PDB file of C-alpha atoms in Angstrom:
ATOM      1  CA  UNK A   1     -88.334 138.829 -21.542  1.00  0.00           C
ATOM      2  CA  UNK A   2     -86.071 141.220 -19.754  1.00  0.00           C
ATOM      3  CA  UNK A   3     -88.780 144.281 -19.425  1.00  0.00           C
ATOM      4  CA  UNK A   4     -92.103 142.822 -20.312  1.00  0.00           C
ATOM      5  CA  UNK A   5     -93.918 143.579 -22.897  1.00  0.00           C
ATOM      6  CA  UNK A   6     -95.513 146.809 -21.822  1.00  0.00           C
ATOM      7  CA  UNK A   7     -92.286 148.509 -20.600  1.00  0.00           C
ATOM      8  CA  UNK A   8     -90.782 147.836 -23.579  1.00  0.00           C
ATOM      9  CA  UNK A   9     -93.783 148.985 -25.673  1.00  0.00           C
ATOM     10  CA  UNK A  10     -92.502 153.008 -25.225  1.00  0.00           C
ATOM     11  CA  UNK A  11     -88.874 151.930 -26.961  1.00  0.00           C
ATOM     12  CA  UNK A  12     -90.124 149.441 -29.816  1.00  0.00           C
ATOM     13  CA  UNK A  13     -92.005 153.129 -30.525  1.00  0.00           C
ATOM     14  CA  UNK A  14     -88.633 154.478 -31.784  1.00  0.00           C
ATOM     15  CA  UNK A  15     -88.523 152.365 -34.852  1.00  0.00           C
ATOM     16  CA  UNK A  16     -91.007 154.938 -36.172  1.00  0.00           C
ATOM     17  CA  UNK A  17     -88.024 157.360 -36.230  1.00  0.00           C
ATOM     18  CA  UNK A  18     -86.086 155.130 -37.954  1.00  0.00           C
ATOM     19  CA  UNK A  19     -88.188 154.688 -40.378  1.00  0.00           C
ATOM     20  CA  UNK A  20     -88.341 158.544 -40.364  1.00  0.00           C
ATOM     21  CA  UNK A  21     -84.683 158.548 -41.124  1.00  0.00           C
ATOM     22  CA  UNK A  22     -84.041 155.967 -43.938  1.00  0.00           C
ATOM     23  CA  UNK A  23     -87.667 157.966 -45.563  1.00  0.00           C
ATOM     24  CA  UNK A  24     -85.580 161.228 -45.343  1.00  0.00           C
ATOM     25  CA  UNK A  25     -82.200 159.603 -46.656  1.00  0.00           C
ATOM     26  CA  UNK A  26     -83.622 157.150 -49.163  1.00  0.00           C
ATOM     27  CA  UNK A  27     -87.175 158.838 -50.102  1.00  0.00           C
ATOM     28  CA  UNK A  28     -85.807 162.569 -50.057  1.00  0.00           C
ATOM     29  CA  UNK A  29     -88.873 163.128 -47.175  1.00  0.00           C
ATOM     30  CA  UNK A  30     -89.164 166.050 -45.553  1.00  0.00           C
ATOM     31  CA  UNK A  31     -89.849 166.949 -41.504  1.00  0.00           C
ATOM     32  CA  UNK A  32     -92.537 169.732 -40.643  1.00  0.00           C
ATOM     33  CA  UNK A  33     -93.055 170.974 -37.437  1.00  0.00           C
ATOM     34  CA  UNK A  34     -96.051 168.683 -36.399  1.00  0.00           C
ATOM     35  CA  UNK A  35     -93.543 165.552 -37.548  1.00  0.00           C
ATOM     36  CA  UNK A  36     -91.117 167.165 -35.039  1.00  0.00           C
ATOM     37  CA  UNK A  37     -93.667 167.350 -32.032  1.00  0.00           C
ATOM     38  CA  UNK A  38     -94.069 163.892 -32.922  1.00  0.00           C
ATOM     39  CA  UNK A  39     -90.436 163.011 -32.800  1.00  0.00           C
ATOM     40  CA  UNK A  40     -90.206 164.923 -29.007  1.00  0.00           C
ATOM     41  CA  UNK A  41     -93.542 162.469 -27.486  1.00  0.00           C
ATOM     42  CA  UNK A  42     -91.689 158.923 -29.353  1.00  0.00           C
ATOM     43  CA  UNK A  43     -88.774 160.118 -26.960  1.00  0.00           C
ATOM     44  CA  UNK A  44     -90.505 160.876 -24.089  1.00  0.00           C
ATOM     45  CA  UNK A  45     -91.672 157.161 -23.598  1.00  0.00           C
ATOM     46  CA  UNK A  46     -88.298 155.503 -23.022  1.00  0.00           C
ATOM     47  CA  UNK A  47     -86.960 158.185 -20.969  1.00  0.00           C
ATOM     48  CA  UNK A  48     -89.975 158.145 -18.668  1.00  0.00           C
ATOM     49  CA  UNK A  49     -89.526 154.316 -18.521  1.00  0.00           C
ATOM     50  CA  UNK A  50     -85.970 154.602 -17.312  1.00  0.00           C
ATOM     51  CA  UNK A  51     -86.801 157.311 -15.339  1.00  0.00           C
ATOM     52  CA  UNK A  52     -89.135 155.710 -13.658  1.00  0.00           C
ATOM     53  CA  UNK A  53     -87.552 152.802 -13.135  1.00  0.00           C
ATOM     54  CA  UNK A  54     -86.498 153.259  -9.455  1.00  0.00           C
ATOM     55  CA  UNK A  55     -90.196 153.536  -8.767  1.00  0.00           C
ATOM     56  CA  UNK A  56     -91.137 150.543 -11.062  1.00  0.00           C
ATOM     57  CA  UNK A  57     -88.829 148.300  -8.658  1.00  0.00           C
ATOM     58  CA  UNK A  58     -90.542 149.435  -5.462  1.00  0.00           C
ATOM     59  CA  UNK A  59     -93.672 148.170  -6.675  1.00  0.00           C
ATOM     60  CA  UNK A  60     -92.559 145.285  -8.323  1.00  0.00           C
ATOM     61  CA  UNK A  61     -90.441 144.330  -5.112  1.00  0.00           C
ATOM     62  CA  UNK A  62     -92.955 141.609  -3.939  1.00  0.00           C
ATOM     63  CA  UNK A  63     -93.791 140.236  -7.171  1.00  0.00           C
ATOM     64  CA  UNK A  64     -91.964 137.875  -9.440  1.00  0.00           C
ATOM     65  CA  UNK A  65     -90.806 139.619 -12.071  1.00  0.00           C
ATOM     66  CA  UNK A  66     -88.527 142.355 -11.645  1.00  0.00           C
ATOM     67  CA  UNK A  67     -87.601 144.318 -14.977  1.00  0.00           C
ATOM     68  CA  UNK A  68     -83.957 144.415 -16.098  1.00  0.00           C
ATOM     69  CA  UNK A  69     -83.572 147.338 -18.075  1.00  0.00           C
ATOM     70  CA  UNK A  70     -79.932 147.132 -19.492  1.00  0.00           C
ATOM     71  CA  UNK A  71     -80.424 143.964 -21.453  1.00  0.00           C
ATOM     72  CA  UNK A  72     -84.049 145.286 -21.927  1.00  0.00           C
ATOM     73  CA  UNK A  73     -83.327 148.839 -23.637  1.00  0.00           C
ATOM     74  CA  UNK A  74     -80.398 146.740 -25.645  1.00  0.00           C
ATOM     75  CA  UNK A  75     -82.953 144.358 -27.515  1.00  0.00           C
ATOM     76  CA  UNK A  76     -85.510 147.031 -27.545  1.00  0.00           C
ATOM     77  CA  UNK A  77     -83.363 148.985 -29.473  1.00  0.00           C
ATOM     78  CA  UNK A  78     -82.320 146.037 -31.804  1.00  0.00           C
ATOM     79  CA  UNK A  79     -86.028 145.319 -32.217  1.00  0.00           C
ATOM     80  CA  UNK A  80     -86.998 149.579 -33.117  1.00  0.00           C
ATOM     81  CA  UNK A  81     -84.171 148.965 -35.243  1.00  0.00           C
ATOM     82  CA  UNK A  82     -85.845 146.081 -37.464  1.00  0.00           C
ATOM     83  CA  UNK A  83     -89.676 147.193 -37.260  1.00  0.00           C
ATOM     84  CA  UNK A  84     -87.790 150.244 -38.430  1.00  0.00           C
ATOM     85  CA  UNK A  85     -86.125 149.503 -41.795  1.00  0.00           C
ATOM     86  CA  UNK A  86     -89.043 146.708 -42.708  1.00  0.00           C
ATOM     87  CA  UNK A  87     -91.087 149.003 -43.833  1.00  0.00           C
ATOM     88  CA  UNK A  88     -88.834 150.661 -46.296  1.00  0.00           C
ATOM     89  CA  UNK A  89     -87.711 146.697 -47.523  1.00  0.00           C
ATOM     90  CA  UNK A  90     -91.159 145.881 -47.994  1.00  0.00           C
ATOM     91  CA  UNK A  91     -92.113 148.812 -49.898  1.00  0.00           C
ATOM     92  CA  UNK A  92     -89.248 148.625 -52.421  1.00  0.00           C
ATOM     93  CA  UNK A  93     -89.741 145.232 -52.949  1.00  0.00           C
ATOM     94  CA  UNK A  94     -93.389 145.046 -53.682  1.00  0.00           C
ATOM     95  CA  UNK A  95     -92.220 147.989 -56.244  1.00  0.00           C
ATOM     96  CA  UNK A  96     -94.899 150.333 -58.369  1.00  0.00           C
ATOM     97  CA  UNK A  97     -98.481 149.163 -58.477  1.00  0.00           C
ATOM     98  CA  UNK A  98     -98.151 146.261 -56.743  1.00  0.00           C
ATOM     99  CA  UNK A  99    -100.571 143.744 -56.247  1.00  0.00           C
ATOM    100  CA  UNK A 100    -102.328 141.200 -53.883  1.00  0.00           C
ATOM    101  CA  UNK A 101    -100.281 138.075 -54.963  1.00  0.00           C
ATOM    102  CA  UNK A 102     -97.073 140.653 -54.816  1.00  0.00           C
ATOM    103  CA  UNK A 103     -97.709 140.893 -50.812  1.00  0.00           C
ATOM    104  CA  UNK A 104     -98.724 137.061 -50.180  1.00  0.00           C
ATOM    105  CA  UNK A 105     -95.183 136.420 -52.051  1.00  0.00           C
ATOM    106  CA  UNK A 106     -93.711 138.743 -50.372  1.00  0.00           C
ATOM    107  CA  UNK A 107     -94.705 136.823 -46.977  1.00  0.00           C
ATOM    108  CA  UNK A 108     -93.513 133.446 -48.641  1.00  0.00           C
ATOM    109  CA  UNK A 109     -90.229 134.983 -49.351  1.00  0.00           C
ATOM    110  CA  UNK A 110     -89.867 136.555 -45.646  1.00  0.00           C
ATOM    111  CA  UNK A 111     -90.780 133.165 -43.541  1.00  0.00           C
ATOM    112  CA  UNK A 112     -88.239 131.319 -45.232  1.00  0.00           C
ATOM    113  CA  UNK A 113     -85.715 133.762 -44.923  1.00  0.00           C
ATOM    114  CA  UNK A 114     -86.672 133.801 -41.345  1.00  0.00           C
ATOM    115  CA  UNK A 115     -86.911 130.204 -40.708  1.00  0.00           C
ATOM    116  CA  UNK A 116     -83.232 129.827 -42.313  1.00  0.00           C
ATOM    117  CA  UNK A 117     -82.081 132.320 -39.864  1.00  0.00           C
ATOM    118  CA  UNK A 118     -84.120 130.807 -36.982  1.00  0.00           C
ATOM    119  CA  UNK A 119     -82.707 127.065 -38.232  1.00  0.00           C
ATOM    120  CA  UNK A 120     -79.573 128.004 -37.696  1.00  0.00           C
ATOM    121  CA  UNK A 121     -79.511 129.816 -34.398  1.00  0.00           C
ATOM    122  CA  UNK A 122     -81.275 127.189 -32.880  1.00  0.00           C
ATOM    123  CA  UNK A 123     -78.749 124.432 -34.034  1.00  0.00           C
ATOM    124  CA  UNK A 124     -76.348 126.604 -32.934  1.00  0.00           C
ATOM    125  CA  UNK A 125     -77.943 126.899 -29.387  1.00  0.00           C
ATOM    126  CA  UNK A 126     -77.982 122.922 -29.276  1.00  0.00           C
ATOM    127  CA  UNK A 127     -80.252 121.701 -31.933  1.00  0.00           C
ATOM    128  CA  UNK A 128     -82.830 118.837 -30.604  1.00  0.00           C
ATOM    129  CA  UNK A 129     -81.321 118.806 -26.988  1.00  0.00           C
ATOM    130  CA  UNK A 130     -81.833 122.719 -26.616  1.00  0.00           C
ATOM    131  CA  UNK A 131     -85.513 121.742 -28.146  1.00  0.00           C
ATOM    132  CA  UNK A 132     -86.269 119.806 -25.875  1.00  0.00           C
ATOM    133  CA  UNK A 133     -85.387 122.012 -22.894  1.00  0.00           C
ATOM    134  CA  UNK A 134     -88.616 124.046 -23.719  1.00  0.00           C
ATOM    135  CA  UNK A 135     -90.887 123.970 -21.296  1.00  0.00           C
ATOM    136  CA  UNK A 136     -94.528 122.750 -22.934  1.00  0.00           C
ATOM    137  CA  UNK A 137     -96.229 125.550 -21.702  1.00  0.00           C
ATOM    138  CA  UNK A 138     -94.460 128.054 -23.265  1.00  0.00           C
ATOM    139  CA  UNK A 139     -94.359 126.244 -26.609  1.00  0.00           C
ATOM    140  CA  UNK A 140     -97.894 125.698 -26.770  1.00  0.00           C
ATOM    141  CA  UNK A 141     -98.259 129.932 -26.136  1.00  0.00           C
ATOM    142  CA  UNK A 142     -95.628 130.297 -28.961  1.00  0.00           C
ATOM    143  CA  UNK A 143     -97.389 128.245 -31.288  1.00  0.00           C
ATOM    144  CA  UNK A 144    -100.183 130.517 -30.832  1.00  0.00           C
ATOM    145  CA  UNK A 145     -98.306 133.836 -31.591  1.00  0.00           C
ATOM    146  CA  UNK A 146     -96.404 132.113 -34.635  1.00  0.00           C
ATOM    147  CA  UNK A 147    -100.166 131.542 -36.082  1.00  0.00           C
ATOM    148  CA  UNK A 148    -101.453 134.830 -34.910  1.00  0.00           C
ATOM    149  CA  UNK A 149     -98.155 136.674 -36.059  1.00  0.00           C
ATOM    150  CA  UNK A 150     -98.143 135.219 -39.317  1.00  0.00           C
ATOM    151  CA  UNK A 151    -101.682 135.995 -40.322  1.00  0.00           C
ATOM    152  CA  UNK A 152    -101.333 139.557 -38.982  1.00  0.00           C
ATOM    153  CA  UNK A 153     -97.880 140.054 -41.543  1.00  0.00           C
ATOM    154  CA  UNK A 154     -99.969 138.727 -44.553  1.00  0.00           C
ATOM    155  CA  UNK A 155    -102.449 141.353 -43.527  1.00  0.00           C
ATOM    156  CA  UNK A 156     -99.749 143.800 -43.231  1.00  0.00           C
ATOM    157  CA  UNK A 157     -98.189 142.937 -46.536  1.00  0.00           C
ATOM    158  CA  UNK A 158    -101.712 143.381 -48.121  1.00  0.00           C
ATOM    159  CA  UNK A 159    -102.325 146.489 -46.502  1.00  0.00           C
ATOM    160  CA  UNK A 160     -98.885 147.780 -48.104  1.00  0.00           C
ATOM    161  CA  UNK A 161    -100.169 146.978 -51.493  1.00  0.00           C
ATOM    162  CA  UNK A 162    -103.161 148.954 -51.333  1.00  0.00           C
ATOM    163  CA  UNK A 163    -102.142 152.035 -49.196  1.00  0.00           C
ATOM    164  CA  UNK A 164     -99.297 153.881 -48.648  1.00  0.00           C
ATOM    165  CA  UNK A 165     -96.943 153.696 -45.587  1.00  0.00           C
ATOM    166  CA  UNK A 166     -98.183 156.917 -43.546  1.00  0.00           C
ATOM    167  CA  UNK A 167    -101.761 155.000 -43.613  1.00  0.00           C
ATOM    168  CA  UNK A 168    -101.126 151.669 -42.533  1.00  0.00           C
ATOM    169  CA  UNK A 169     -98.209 152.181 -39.914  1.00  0.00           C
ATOM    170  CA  UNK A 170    -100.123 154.048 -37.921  1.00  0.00           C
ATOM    171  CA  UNK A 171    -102.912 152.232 -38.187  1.00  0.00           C
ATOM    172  CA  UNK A 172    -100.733 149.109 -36.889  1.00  0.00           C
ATOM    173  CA  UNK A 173     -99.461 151.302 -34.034  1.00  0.00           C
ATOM    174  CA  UNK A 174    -102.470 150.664 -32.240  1.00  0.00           C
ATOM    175  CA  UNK A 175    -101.627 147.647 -31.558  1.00  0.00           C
ATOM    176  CA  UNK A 176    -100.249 148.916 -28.122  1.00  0.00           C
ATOM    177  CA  UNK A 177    -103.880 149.109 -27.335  1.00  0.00           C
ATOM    178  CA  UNK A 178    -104.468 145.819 -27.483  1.00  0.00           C
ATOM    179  CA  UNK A 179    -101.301 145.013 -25.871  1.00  0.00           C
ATOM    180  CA  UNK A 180    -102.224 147.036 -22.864  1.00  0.00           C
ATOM    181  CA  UNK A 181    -105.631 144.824 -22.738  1.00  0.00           C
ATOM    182  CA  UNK A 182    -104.071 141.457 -23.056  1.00  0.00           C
ATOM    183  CA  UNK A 183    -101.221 141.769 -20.510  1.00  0.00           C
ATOM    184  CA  UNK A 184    -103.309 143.133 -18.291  1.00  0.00           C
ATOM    185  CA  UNK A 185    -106.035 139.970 -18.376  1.00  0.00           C
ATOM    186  CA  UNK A 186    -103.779 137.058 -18.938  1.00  0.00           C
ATOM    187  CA  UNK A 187     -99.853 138.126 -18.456  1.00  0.00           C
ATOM    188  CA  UNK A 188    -100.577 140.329 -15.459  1.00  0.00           C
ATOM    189  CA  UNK A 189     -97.902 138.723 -13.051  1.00  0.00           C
ATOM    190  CA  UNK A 190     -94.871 139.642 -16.029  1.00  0.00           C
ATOM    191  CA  UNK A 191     -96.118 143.100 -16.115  1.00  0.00           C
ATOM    192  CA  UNK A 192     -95.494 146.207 -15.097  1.00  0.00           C
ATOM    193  CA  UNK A 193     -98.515 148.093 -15.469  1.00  0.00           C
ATOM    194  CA  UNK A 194     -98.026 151.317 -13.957  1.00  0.00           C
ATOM    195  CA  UNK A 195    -100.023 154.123 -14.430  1.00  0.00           C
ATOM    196  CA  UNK A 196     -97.106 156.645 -15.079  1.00  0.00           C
ATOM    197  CA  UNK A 197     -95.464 153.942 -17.727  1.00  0.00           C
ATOM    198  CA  UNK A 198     -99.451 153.255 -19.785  1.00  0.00           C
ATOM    199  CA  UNK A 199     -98.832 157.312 -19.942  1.00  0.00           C
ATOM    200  CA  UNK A 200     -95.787 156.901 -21.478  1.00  0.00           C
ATOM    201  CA  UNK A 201     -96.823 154.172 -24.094  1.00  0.00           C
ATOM    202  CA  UNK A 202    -100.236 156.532 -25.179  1.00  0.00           C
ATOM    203  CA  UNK A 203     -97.725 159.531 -25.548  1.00  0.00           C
ATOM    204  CA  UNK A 204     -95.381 157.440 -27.675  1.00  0.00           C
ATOM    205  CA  UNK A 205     -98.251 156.456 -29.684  1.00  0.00           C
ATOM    206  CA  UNK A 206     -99.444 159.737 -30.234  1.00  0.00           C
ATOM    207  CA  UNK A 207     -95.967 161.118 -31.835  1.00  0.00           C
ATOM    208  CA  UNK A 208     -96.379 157.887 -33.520  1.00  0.00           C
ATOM    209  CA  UNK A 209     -99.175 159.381 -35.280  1.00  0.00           C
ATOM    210  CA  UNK A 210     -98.003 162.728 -36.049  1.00  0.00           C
ATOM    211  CA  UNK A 211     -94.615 161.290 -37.294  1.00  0.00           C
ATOM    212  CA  UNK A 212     -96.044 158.798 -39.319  1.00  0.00           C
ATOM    213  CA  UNK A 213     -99.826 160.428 -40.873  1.00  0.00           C
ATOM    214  CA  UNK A 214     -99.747 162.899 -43.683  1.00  0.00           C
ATOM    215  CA  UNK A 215     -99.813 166.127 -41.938  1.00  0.00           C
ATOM    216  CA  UNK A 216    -102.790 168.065 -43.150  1.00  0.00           C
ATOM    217  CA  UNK A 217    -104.930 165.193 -42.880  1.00  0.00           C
ATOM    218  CA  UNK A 218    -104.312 164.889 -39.178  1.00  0.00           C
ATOM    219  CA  UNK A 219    -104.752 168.644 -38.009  1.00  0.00           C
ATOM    220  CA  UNK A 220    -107.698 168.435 -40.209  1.00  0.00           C
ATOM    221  CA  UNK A 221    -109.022 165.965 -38.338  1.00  0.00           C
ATOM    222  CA  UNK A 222    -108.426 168.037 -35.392  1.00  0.00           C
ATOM    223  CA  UNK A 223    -110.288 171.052 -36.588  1.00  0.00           C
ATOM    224  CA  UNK A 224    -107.158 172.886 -37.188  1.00  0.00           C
ATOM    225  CA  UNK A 225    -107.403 176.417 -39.280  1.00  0.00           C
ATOM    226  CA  UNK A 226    -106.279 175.968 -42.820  1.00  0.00           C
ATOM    227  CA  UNK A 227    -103.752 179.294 -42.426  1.00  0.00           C
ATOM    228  CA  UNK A 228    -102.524 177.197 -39.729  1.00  0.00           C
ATOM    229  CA  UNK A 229    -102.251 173.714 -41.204  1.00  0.00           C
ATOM    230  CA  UNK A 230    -100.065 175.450 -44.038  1.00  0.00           C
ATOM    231  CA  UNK A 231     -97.389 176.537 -41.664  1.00  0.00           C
ATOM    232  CA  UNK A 232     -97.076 173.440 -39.703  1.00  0.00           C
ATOM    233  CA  UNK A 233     -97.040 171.680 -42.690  1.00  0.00           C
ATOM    234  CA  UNK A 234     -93.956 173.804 -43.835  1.00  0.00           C
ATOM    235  CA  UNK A 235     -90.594 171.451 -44.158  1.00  0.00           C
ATOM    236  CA  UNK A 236     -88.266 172.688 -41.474  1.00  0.00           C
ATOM    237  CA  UNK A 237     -85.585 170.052 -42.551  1.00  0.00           C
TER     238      UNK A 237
END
């Protein structure tokens, strides 16, 4: 709401090094030097965002929507901070070998936790009368993200069960992608779709990658010598 959601596309990035973290603490991971390039692009996106934020208001000046980027980098971070420890949740809860029923209970059991959560703020906020203060536009557009959102968890949950985390999170990080389209056909007048900022979200997605995919199969893919491959694959931490 306060940035949009391409400008704060670049910062939801960072949960990938939070992930990084807890995998490092919890999972005794290692860093290599291509997971370290990786770590320097993720960064790069939210400083060019609020670096370029000056410019961002000039050309947002006659719109309607002008991005408000202390309240925005504040839940961005919040948000980088969940996306970033779910992973590790899921993982050890679907334990060794797990199966297909493991990940659709493992979606039963994190909908009700959320709806609890979700009950509860919202009677807090006013209950009914709050409710009813939603506009019916917007509810209609959320009732189409809860059903999108909620199939694309099961998916995600499935995915867990059947590959390991440095396949299917970066697979999901293309999402951004798609992001980009959308906004940019339906939610163009709440965006800020500078050229300088899409920049920043590709570069954030590309340490994405390199943080997040195994490290020989990536500079493999990019043709890289073996000699090579075996010293950026070297721990360096």
């Amino acid at each position: 709401q306060a940035l949009g959601a391409t400008l704060s596309t670049p910062i939801q990035q960072v949960s990938i090094l939070v992930s990084l973290v807890l995998a490092f603490v919890f999972l005794d991971e290692s860093v290599n030097a291509v997971n370290a390039f990786g770590i320097f692009l993720i960064m790069i996106g939210p400083m060019m965002v609020v670096g370029r934020r000056k410019a961002v208001k000039k050309t947002t000046s006659s719109g309607t929507f002008e991005p408000q980027y202390g309240p925005g980098m504040f839940w961005g971070a919040v948000c980088a901070f969940g996306y970033g420890v779910s992973p590790l949740f899921i993982a050890l809860g679907l334990g060794d070998a797990p199966k297909m029923a493991d990940g659709v209970a493992g979606v039963l059991v994190s909908y009700v936790a959320a709806t609890v959560v979700v009950l509860f703020m919202v009677i807090l906020a006013g209950g009914k009368v709050y409710m009813s203060s939603l506009d019916g536009k917007s509810a209609g557009w959320f009732l189409i993200s809860a059903a999108f959102v909620a199939m694309s968890q099961l998916f995600r949950y499935l995915a867990l069960t059947i590959a390991p985390l440095s396949v299917v999170v970066p697979i999901q990080r293309l999402s951004v992608v798609f992001r980009l389209l959308f906004n940019a056909a339906i939610n163009r007048e709440h965006e800020v779709l500078d050229g300088w900022v899409i920049f920043s979200i590709f570069m954030s997605l590309a340490g994405a990658v390199a943080v997040s995919l195994r490290t020989d199969v990536l500079l493999g893919f990019l043709f890289v010598p073996d000699g090579l491959i075996v010293i950026l694959s070297r721990s360096i931490f």
